[in-house]
Amino acid sequence: MQPRTPRYRPTDVVDFIVVGSGAAGGIVARELSRAGLRVVVLEQGPYRRASDFLPHDDYNVFIRNALTNDSAQQGTTFRSTEQDEAKPGNPVWYARGVGGGSVHFTGNFWRLHPEDFRERTLNGDVPGAALADWPITYDDLEPYYTRVDWEIGVSGQAGADPREPRRSRPYPMPPLPVKPEGLLMEKAARKMGWTAFPAPMAIASQPFRGRAPCQACGYCLGFGCEFDAKSSTLVAMIPDAERTGRCEIRSESYVRKVETDARGRVTGVIYFDRERREVFQRARAVVVCANGAETPRLLLNSASARFPQGLANSSGLVGRHLMYNGNVVAGGVFEHETNGYKGPVVTRVVQDPYVLDPKLGLVGGGGFDFRFDSPPLLYAIRGQGTAMPQWGAGFKRALRDFPKTVYAYGHTTSLPVPTNSVSLDPTHKDAWGVPSMRITYREHPNDMKVYRWFLDRCGDLLDAAGALRRWEDPINDAPQGSPHLLGTCRMGNDPATSVVNAGHRAHDVPNLFIVDGSSMVTGGRGQPTMTIMALAFRASEGMVRWAKRAG
Amino acid sequence: MTVVDRRDFLRAAGGSAAALWLTHWTAVEAAAQQAARLAASGTRAHTWDALTAEQAAAIDAFAARIIPTDDLPGAREAGAVYFIDKAVASFAQELRAPVTSLAAALDRAAGPGRVFAALAPEAQDTILQRVEKDSPDLFGAVRFAVICGTFANSGWGGNRDEAGWRILGFEHRPVWTKPYGWYDLPENLGRE
Ligand SMILES: Cc1cc2nc3c(=O)[nH]c(=O)nc-3n(C[C@H](O)[C@H](O)[C@H](O)COP(=O)(O)OP(=O)(O)OC[C@H]3O[C@@H](n4cnc5c(N)ncnc54)[C@H](O)[C@@H]3O)c2cc1C
């Protein structure tokens, strides 16, 4: 049964506006409305239901960007350094729609480890990077990781990871059934003296809170789940929020500016409705959860006489320290069928080099998975990277390797570099006439070496697993279409060196909160969304306390 | 999937989740039928939406060299050219310029009084090599369209009878159960 949801008028002063309904925004909406607060969620993308994710259609999803941002329409530009002129490009990749990136993501769900919160203390000053400790510790966040496990729905096996950080409760669901690639990874890890353990995944392996478990359809990375088995905020949080009768999800509502008054307080936001009419929605407070790329863009586009550098930007750090995480890929062909196109993408991971051996002289670390993530069309386009003949009999032969192909992925740190950033393009505008996002990104030299080390080990793992032949994707300095968008409104205790405080409130604006990928001080080892969700649960508690105090 | 499988699944999934899944199943089935109807609608006497018959012949011959036919179907059997025609006419009009100029270039390269489509495969391949070298962007754009027409869902106009998917050894089913492949067959578990 469809719950009755309120329709607020723009002139109603609601308690909170939440901008963006993704991994963080979906949780914030649910937590605030369950606490008795009146909430309007403004989401630029559409409100899709499970049946909208059929038919499985890789052309629509990957070539026509059916679920994702469209760089051409949005006028997004890219340059590698501040000296270069930015050109139209496709640097970032995120989902538009209720549930945001939690709808179409792969579901790899790694907690950070205690050392991720203390990178500055552990590594000292790294030239060219602005490493900093978080204002909170792993122990501060642990209860919220546990809430994510149990309220969002995570499958996994406690105790299987030899490096597992402390957890206060086991997983609510057992791991997903191991795939052939997972078995090959176990074999490879054994040979290398490493441990392959069941991947923690935001996918139900059993019936969970009224949702069906994974049916192994194989259309996961980039797709929404027609069974509601993937633990997105669309299925795990938004229905709870609507059930309160206090939360309105207003989809196809694109926020262009957060408005402030002469006292420097937020009064509401201006957005375009689906007919592209401008609407001003009032609120007592605003939470921006628009992701690590769109959040800084919105704040910069919210400049005013009082905040000439952009909102919440007295530090000048809004948009800076953009981190993508390193992501390297090798592929191999095996003797027998793995049929990776059946089932979820990943079932086994290795995290032995979570912190690289100090003898290597590199800062960082990461982990690996063995996976298959290329539905038919993607395989034909780039299934064997540059190793693939382009046409003719050779191409045809390569295509036949489809059911025997396995990818080894390395997921790593990337350092927070101040010049890697989201800023406003001085000339390009999007289809609504709003200044476009300009990405400036160049990998730190340390990170290029970290990526190389991980890619070499990807090759070793494939060899140890018995690949008949293998190839590697080249390491790009600043890849296009990056799916991890982190660090651009970092949290911290000092208003001079951070944008939000440990409670995710903007240092400069008393009734503005920011929580999403932009909050992360360092980027972890490559699967940020579990942490983004834990931060959202934690931040929501603080917002509720704040709202009650403020009356 | 048979009715028996479905019942098994419902038992495994349990109460409310199963009911929820059933509504989705209707959508799965509807989508599958729609795809089948579209695949069956192709006829031999084709009226092209955007291409001339000559252009269609050249592009079809080009497609057949990108993914040639052997014991398995190729881009020709998949009907990549039908996808391209539809794309140019409606959902990917940016392809019109590259498709028409490539078709013209191929026929020009075939020599006076001849058309590319009528050349022997070896002669066609020689021309492809030259175009790939001299006009990589043009070649790449139409090659990409051939790939989309071979492997994208048949609803887009190509991949007829799932010919493209048969090349890969890919089978589409709404639901899979283990074992998925060779390595997780019970008799192969634990082999090093
Ligand atoms: C293909 C793919 C696979 C991925 N796989 C994984 C994985 O396995 N593990 C992992 O940890 N992460 C994965 N990610 C990354 C994951 O999706 C993101 O980390 C996560 O969704 C970010 O959460 P967020 O809350 O910061 O923002 P998002 O989830 O991106 O939510 C932001 C929302 O705000 C909306 N919005 C933006 N601007 C505006 C505006 N101006 N007005 C109104 N609405 C706006 C957007 O439309 C979006 O819905 C993947 C990403 C992609 C693209």
Coordinates of C-alpha atoms in Angstrom, one line a residue, chain A residues 102-542:
Chain A
S102 CA 22.9 3.6 -3.9
V103 CA 20.4 2.5 -6.6
H104 CA 22.8 1.6 -9.5
F105 CA 26.0 0.9 -7.5
T106 CA 27.7 -2.4 -7.2
G107 CA 27.2 -2.9 -3.5
N108 CA 30.7 -3.4 -2.3
F109 CA 30.5 -2.3 1.2
W110 CA 33.7 -2.0 3.1
R111 CA 34.0 -0.3 6.4
L112 CA 36.9 2.0 6.9
H113 CA 39.6 0.8 9.4
P114 CA 40.8 2.8 12.4
E115 CA 43.9 3.9 10.6
D116 CA 41.8 5.5 7.8
F117 CA 40.8 8.2 10.4
R118 CA 44.4 9.0 11.4
E119 CA 46.3 9.2 8.1
R120 CA 48.1 12.4 9.1
T121 CA 49.3 11.0 12.4
L122 CA 50.4 7.8 10.8
N123 CA 52.0 9.2 7.7
G124 CA 53.1 12.7 8.6
D125 CA 53.2 15.5 6.1
V126 CA 53.2 14.3 2.5
P127 CA 54.3 17.0 0.2
G128 CA 51.7 18.0 -2.4
A129 CA 48.9 16.5 -0.3
A130 CA 46.9 17.9 2.6
L131 CA 46.6 14.8 4.7
A132 CA 44.6 15.4 7.8
D133 CA 43.1 13.2 10.6
W134 CA 39.4 13.1 10.9
P135 CA 37.7 14.9 13.8
I136 CA 36.1 11.5 14.7
T137 CA 37.6 8.0 15.2
Y138 CA 36.6 4.6 14.0
D139 CA 35.1 3.9 17.5
D140 CA 32.9 7.0 17.1
L141 CA 31.5 5.7 13.8
E142 CA 31.3 2.0 14.7
P143 CA 27.7 2.2 16.1
Y144 CA 26.6 3.8 12.9
Y145 CA 28.3 1.2 10.7
T146 CA 26.3 -1.3 12.7
R147 CA 23.1 0.6 12.0
V148 CA 23.9 0.5 8.3
D149 CA 24.5 -3.2 8.5
W150 CA 21.1 -3.8 10.2
E151 CA 18.9 -1.1 8.8
I152 CA 20.2 -0.8 5.2
G153 CA 21.0 -4.5 4.9
V154 CA 24.5 -5.9 4.5
S155 CA 25.5 -9.5 3.7
G156 CA 28.8 -10.8 5.0
Q157 CA 30.7 -13.0 7.5
A158 CA 32.0 -11.6 10.7
G159 CA 35.4 -12.9 11.6
A160 CA 36.4 -14.0 8.1
D161 CA 38.6 -10.9 7.5
P162 CA 41.9 -11.3 9.4
R163 CA 42.2 -7.5 9.5
E164 CA 38.6 -6.8 10.4
P165 CA 38.1 -3.8 12.5
R166 CA 36.1 -4.2 15.7
R167 CA 32.4 -4.7 15.1
S168 CA 29.7 -4.7 17.8
R169 CA 27.4 -7.0 16.0
P170 CA 27.7 -9.7 13.3
Y171 CA 26.2 -9.1 9.9
P172 CA 22.4 -9.5 9.7
M173 CA 22.7 -11.8 6.7
P174 CA 25.2 -14.5 5.6
P175 CA 27.4 -13.9 2.5
L176 CA 26.0 -14.2 -1.0
P177 CA 26.7 -17.6 -2.6
V178 CA 30.3 -17.7 -3.8
K179 CA 30.8 -17.3 -7.6
P180 CA 33.4 -19.2 -9.7
E181 CA 35.5 -16.0 -9.7
G182 CA 35.3 -16.0 -6.0
L183 CA 36.6 -19.6 -5.9
L184 CA 39.4 -18.7 -8.2
M185 CA 40.3 -15.8 -6.0
E186 CA 40.5 -18.1 -3.0
K187 CA 42.9 -20.3 -4.8
A188 CA 45.0 -17.3 -5.9
A189 CA 45.1 -15.8 -2.4
R190 CA 46.2 -19.1 -0.9
K191 CA 49.1 -19.3 -3.3
M192 CA 50.1 -15.7 -2.5
G193 CA 49.8 -16.1 1.3
W194 CA 46.8 -13.8 1.4
T195 CA 43.3 -14.3 2.6
A196 CA 40.2 -14.1 0.4
F197 CA 37.1 -13.6 2.4
P198 CA 33.4 -13.2 1.7
A199 CA 32.8 -9.8 0.3
P200 CA 30.6 -7.5 2.5
M201 CA 27.8 -6.5 0.1
A202 CA 24.8 -4.2 0.3
I203 CA 22.7 -6.9 -1.3
A204 CA 20.2 -9.1 0.5
S205 CA 21.2 -12.8 0.6
Q206 CA 18.0 -13.7 2.4
P207 CA 14.6 -12.2 2.7
F208 CA 15.3 -9.0 4.6
R209 CA 12.7 -6.5 6.1
G210 CA 10.1 -7.4 3.5
R211 CA 12.5 -7.4 0.5
A212 CA 13.4 -10.4 -1.7
P213 CA 16.9 -11.7 -1.7
C214 CA 19.3 -11.5 -4.7
Q215 CA 18.0 -13.6 -7.7
A216 CA 21.4 -13.6 -9.4
C217 CA 20.1 -11.9 -12.5
G218 CA 23.5 -10.5 -13.1
Y219 CA 22.5 -6.9 -13.9
C220 CA 24.0 -5.1 -11.0
L221 CA 26.8 -2.6 -11.7
G222 CA 25.1 0.4 -13.3
F223 CA 21.5 -1.0 -13.0
G224 CA 18.7 -0.7 -10.5
C225 CA 17.4 -3.9 -8.9
E226 CA 14.0 -5.1 -10.1
F227 CA 13.8 -7.4 -7.0
D228 CA 14.6 -4.7 -4.4
A229 CA 17.4 -7.0 -3.3
K230 CA 20.0 -4.3 -3.6
S231 CA 20.1 -2.3 -0.4
S232 CA 19.6 1.2 -1.8
T233 CA 18.1 4.0 0.2
L234 CA 15.3 3.9 -2.4
V235 CA 14.1 0.6 -0.9
A236 CA 15.6 0.6 2.6
M237 CA 15.0 4.2 3.8
I238 CA 12.7 6.3 1.6
P239 CA 9.6 4.2 2.2
D240 CA 10.1 4.5 6.0
A241 CA 10.4 8.3 5.6
E242 CA 7.2 8.5 3.6
R243 CA 5.4 6.3 6.1
T244 CA 5.9 9.0 8.8
G245 CA 3.5 11.2 6.9
R246 CA 6.0 14.1 7.4
C247 CA 8.4 13.6 4.5
E248 CA 7.7 14.7 1.0
I249 CA 9.9 13.4 -1.7
R250 CA 9.8 16.0 -4.5
S251 CA 11.6 14.4 -7.5
E252 CA 12.6 16.2 -10.7
S253 CA 13.4 19.3 -8.6
Y254 CA 16.8 20.7 -9.4
V255 CA 18.2 23.0 -6.7
R256 CA 20.3 25.8 -8.1
K257 CA 20.8 28.0 -5.0
V258 CA 20.7 27.9 -1.3
E259 CA 19.3 31.3 -0.1
T260 CA 20.6 33.2 2.9
D261 CA 19.3 36.3 4.7
A262 CA 21.2 39.4 5.8
R263 CA 22.1 37.7 9.1
G264 CA 23.8 34.9 7.1
R265 CA 21.3 32.3 7.9
V266 CA 19.8 29.9 5.4
T267 CA 16.1 30.6 4.5
G268 CA 15.4 28.0 1.9
V269 CA 16.4 27.0 -1.6
I270 CA 15.6 28.0 -5.2
Y271 CA 14.9 25.0 -7.5
F272 CA 13.6 24.3 -11.0
D273 CA 10.6 22.1 -11.0
R274 CA 10.0 19.6 -13.8
E275 CA 8.5 22.4 -16.0
R276 CA 11.7 24.4 -15.4
R277 CA 9.8 27.0 -13.3
E278 CA 11.8 28.5 -10.4
V279 CA 10.3 27.8 -7.0
F280 CA 11.5 29.1 -3.6
Q281 CA 11.0 26.6 -0.9
R282 CA 11.3 27.9 2.7
A283 CA 12.8 25.9 5.6
R284 CA 14.3 26.4 9.0
A285 CA 17.4 24.5 8.0
V286 CA 18.9 22.9 4.9
V287 CA 21.0 19.7 4.5
V288 CA 23.0 19.4 1.3
C289 CA 23.5 15.7 0.3
A290 CA 24.1 16.2 -3.4
N291 CA 27.4 14.2 -3.6
G292 CA 31.1 15.1 -3.7
A293 CA 30.7 16.8 -7.1
E294 CA 27.3 18.5 -7.0
T295 CA 27.4 19.7 -3.3
P296 CA 30.4 22.0 -3.8
R297 CA 29.0 23.2 -7.1
L298 CA 25.8 24.1 -5.4
L299 CA 27.6 25.9 -2.6
L300 CA 29.7 27.8 -5.0
N301 CA 26.6 28.7 -7.1
S302 CA 25.0 30.0 -3.8
A303 CA 27.4 33.0 -3.5
S304 CA 25.9 36.2 -2.3
A305 CA 27.0 39.7 -1.2
R306 CA 27.5 38.3 2.2
F307 CA 29.2 35.1 1.0
P308 CA 31.1 36.3 -2.1
Q309 CA 33.3 33.2 -2.3
G310 CA 30.3 30.9 -2.2
L311 CA 28.3 29.6 0.8
A312 CA 30.2 28.0 3.7
N313 CA 33.5 28.8 2.0
S314 CA 35.4 31.2 4.2
S315 CA 38.1 28.6 4.3
G316 CA 38.3 28.6 0.5
L317 CA 38.2 24.8 0.7
V318 CA 34.7 24.1 -0.8
G319 CA 35.4 21.9 -3.8
R320 CA 39.0 21.2 -2.9
H321 CA 40.7 17.8 -2.1
L322 CA 38.6 15.9 -4.5
M323 CA 39.5 12.2 -4.2
Y324 CA 38.5 9.5 -6.7
N325 CA 40.2 6.5 -5.1
G326 CA 42.5 4.5 -7.3
N327 CA 40.9 1.8 -9.4
V328 CA 43.1 -0.5 -11.5
V329 CA 41.9 -3.4 -13.6
A330 CA 43.5 -6.5 -15.1
G331 CA 41.6 -9.2 -16.9
G332 CA 42.2 -12.8 -17.7
V333 CA 40.7 -15.7 -19.6
F334 CA 40.4 -19.1 -17.9
E335 CA 40.2 -22.6 -19.2
H336 CA 36.6 -23.3 -18.1
E337 CA 33.4 -21.3 -17.9
T338 CA 33.1 -18.9 -15.0
N339 CA 29.9 -17.4 -16.4
G340 CA 30.4 -14.3 -14.4
Y341 CA 27.3 -12.7 -15.9
K342 CA 25.3 -14.8 -13.5
G343 CA 25.0 -13.4 -9.9
P344 CA 26.2 -10.3 -8.2
V345 CA 29.5 -8.7 -9.3
V346 CA 31.7 -9.6 -6.4
T347 CA 31.7 -12.4 -3.8
R348 CA 35.3 -12.5 -2.6
V349 CA 37.8 -9.8 -1.6
V350 CA 41.4 -9.6 -0.5
Q351 CA 42.6 -6.8 1.8
D352 CA 46.1 -7.9 2.9
P353 CA 47.9 -4.8 1.6
Y354 CA 45.3 -2.6 3.4
V355 CA 48.4 -0.6 4.6
L356 CA 51.3 -1.0 2.2
D357 CA 54.6 -2.4 3.6
P358 CA 56.6 0.7 4.7
K359 CA 59.6 -0.7 2.9
L360 CA 57.9 0.3 -0.4
G361 CA 58.2 3.9 0.7
L362 CA 54.6 4.6 -0.5
V363 CA 51.7 6.2 1.4
G364 CA 48.4 4.3 1.1
G365 CA 47.0 0.8 0.5
G366 CA 43.9 -1.0 -0.6
G367 CA 42.3 -4.2 -1.5
F368 CA 41.3 -6.4 -4.4
D369 CA 38.3 -8.2 -5.8
F370 CA 37.8 -10.8 -8.5
R371 CA 34.7 -9.9 -10.5
F372 CA 32.7 -9.9 -13.7
D373 CA 30.9 -6.6 -14.5
S374 CA 30.5 -6.5 -18.2
P375 CA 27.1 -7.3 -19.6
P376 CA 27.1 -8.3 -23.3
L377 CA 27.4 -4.9 -24.9
L378 CA 30.1 -3.6 -22.5
Y379 CA 32.1 -6.8 -23.0
A380 CA 32.0 -6.2 -26.8
I381 CA 33.1 -2.6 -26.3
R382 CA 35.9 -3.0 -23.8
G383 CA 35.8 -6.5 -22.4
Q384 CA 39.5 -7.1 -23.0
G385 CA 40.7 -3.6 -22.8
T386 CA 43.3 -2.6 -25.4
A387 CA 44.2 -6.3 -25.8
M388 CA 41.1 -6.8 -27.9
P389 CA 41.5 -6.8 -31.7
Q390 CA 39.1 -4.2 -33.2
W391 CA 37.4 -6.2 -35.9
G392 CA 37.5 -9.4 -38.0
A393 CA 38.2 -12.9 -37.0
G394 CA 40.5 -11.9 -34.1
F395 CA 37.7 -9.8 -32.6
K396 CA 35.2 -12.6 -33.0
R397 CA 37.6 -15.0 -31.3
A398 CA 38.0 -12.6 -28.4
L399 CA 34.3 -12.2 -28.0
R400 CA 33.9 -15.9 -27.4
D401 CA 36.0 -15.6 -24.3
F402 CA 33.1 -13.8 -22.6
P403 CA 32.0 -16.7 -20.3
K404 CA 35.6 -17.4 -19.3
T405 CA 36.7 -13.9 -18.5
V406 CA 37.5 -12.7 -15.0
Y407 CA 38.6 -9.3 -13.9
A408 CA 41.0 -8.5 -11.0
Y409 CA 40.3 -5.1 -9.5
G410 CA 42.6 -3.1 -7.2
H411 CA 40.9 -0.4 -5.1
T412 CA 43.2 2.0 -3.3
T413 CA 43.7 5.2 -1.5
S414 CA 44.1 8.5 -3.3
L415 CA 45.7 11.5 -1.5
P416 CA 43.8 14.7 -0.9
V417 CA 45.5 17.1 -3.2
P418 CA 44.3 20.8 -2.7
T419 CA 44.3 21.6 -6.4
N420 CA 42.2 18.5 -7.3
S421 CA 38.9 20.2 -7.3
V422 CA 35.3 21.0 -8.3
S423 CA 34.9 24.6 -9.3
L424 CA 32.6 26.6 -11.5
D425 CA 33.4 26.8 -15.1
P426 CA 33.7 30.5 -16.1
T427 CA 32.0 30.1 -19.4
H428 CA 30.0 26.8 -19.7
K429 CA 26.4 26.7 -18.4
D430 CA 24.1 23.7 -18.1
A431 CA 20.8 23.3 -19.9
W432 CA 19.1 25.4 -17.1
G433 CA 21.6 28.2 -17.5
V434 CA 23.4 27.5 -14.3
P435 CA 27.3 27.6 -14.3
S436 CA 28.7 24.2 -15.0
M437 CA 31.0 22.0 -13.0
R438 CA 34.7 22.2 -13.8
I439 CA 36.9 19.3 -12.6
T440 CA 40.6 19.8 -12.2
Y441 CA 42.4 16.6 -11.4
R442 CA 45.9 15.2 -11.6
E443 CA 47.1 12.2 -9.7
H444 CA 49.7 12.7 -7.0
P445 CA 53.0 11.0 -8.0
N446 CA 52.8 8.8 -4.9
D447 CA 49.4 7.5 -6.0
M448 CA 50.6 6.7 -9.5
K449 CA 53.1 4.4 -7.9
V450 CA 50.5 2.9 -5.6
Y451 CA 48.3 2.2 -8.5
R452 CA 51.2 0.5 -10.4
W453 CA 51.9 -1.7 -7.4
F454 CA 48.3 -2.8 -7.2
L455 CA 48.0 -3.4 -10.9
D456 CA 51.1 -5.6 -10.8
R457 CA 49.5 -7.6 -8.0
C458 CA 46.2 -7.9 -10.0
G459 CA 48.3 -9.6 -12.6
D460 CA 50.0 -11.9 -10.0
L461 CA 46.6 -12.9 -8.6
L462 CA 45.3 -13.8 -12.1
D463 CA 48.4 -15.8 -12.7
A464 CA 48.1 -17.6 -9.4
A465 CA 44.5 -18.4 -10.2
G466 CA 45.6 -20.0 -13.4
A467 CA 44.6 -17.5 -16.1
L468 CA 45.6 -18.8 -19.6
R469 CA 46.3 -15.3 -20.8
R470 CA 45.8 -11.8 -19.3
W471 CA 45.9 -8.1 -20.0
E472 CA 45.8 -4.9 -18.0
D473 CA 43.9 -1.7 -18.5
P474 CA 46.3 1.3 -18.7
I475 CA 46.6 3.5 -15.6
N476 CA 45.1 6.9 -16.6
D477 CA 46.3 10.0 -14.8
A478 CA 42.8 11.2 -13.9
P479 CA 40.4 8.7 -15.3
Q480 CA 37.1 9.8 -16.9
G481 CA 33.8 8.8 -15.5
S482 CA 34.9 8.6 -11.9
P483 CA 32.2 7.0 -9.6
H484 CA 33.8 8.0 -6.3
L485 CA 33.5 11.7 -5.5
L486 CA 35.0 12.5 -2.1
G487 CA 36.5 15.1 0.2
T488 CA 35.3 18.4 -1.3
C489 CA 33.7 19.8 1.9
R490 CA 35.9 18.0 4.4
M491 CA 34.9 17.9 8.1
G492 CA 37.2 19.1 10.8
N493 CA 37.4 21.1 14.1
D494 CA 39.2 24.1 12.7
P495 CA 37.1 26.5 10.5
A496 CA 40.3 27.6 8.7
T497 CA 41.1 24.1 7.4
S498 CA 37.7 22.4 7.0
V499 CA 34.1 23.2 5.8
V500 CA 31.9 21.4 8.3
N501 CA 32.4 20.5 11.9
A502 CA 32.4 17.0 13.4
G503 CA 28.6 17.3 13.5
H504 CA 28.4 18.1 9.7
R505 CA 27.3 21.7 10.4
A506 CA 28.9 24.4 8.2
H507 CA 31.4 26.4 10.2
D508 CA 30.1 29.6 8.6
V509 CA 26.3 29.1 8.6
P510 CA 24.5 28.0 11.7
N511 CA 21.5 26.3 10.0
L512 CA 23.3 24.6 7.1
F513 CA 24.4 21.0 7.2
I514 CA 26.4 19.0 4.6
V515 CA 26.7 15.3 4.7
D516 CA 27.7 13.0 1.7
G517 CA 30.9 11.9 0.0
S518 CA 32.1 15.5 0.3
S519 CA 32.5 15.1 4.1
M520 CA 35.3 12.5 3.9
V521 CA 38.7 13.8 5.1
T522 CA 40.6 11.0 3.5
G523 CA 39.2 8.5 1.0
G524 CA 39.5 5.1 2.5
R525 CA 40.4 2.2 0.3
G526 CA 37.9 2.5 -2.4
Q527 CA 34.4 1.6 -1.3
P528 CA 33.2 4.8 0.3
T529 CA 29.4 4.4 0.4
M530 CA 29.2 2.4 3.7
T531 CA 31.0 5.2 5.4
I532 CA 28.9 7.9 3.7
M533 CA 25.8 6.1 5.1
A534 CA 27.3 5.7 8.6
L535 CA 28.1 9.4 8.6
A536 CA 24.6 10.2 7.5
F537 CA 23.1 8.2 10.4
R538 CA 25.5 9.9 12.9
A539 CA 24.9 13.4 11.4
S540 CA 21.1 13.0 11.6
E541 CA 21.3 12.4 15.3
G542 CA 23.1 15.6 15.8

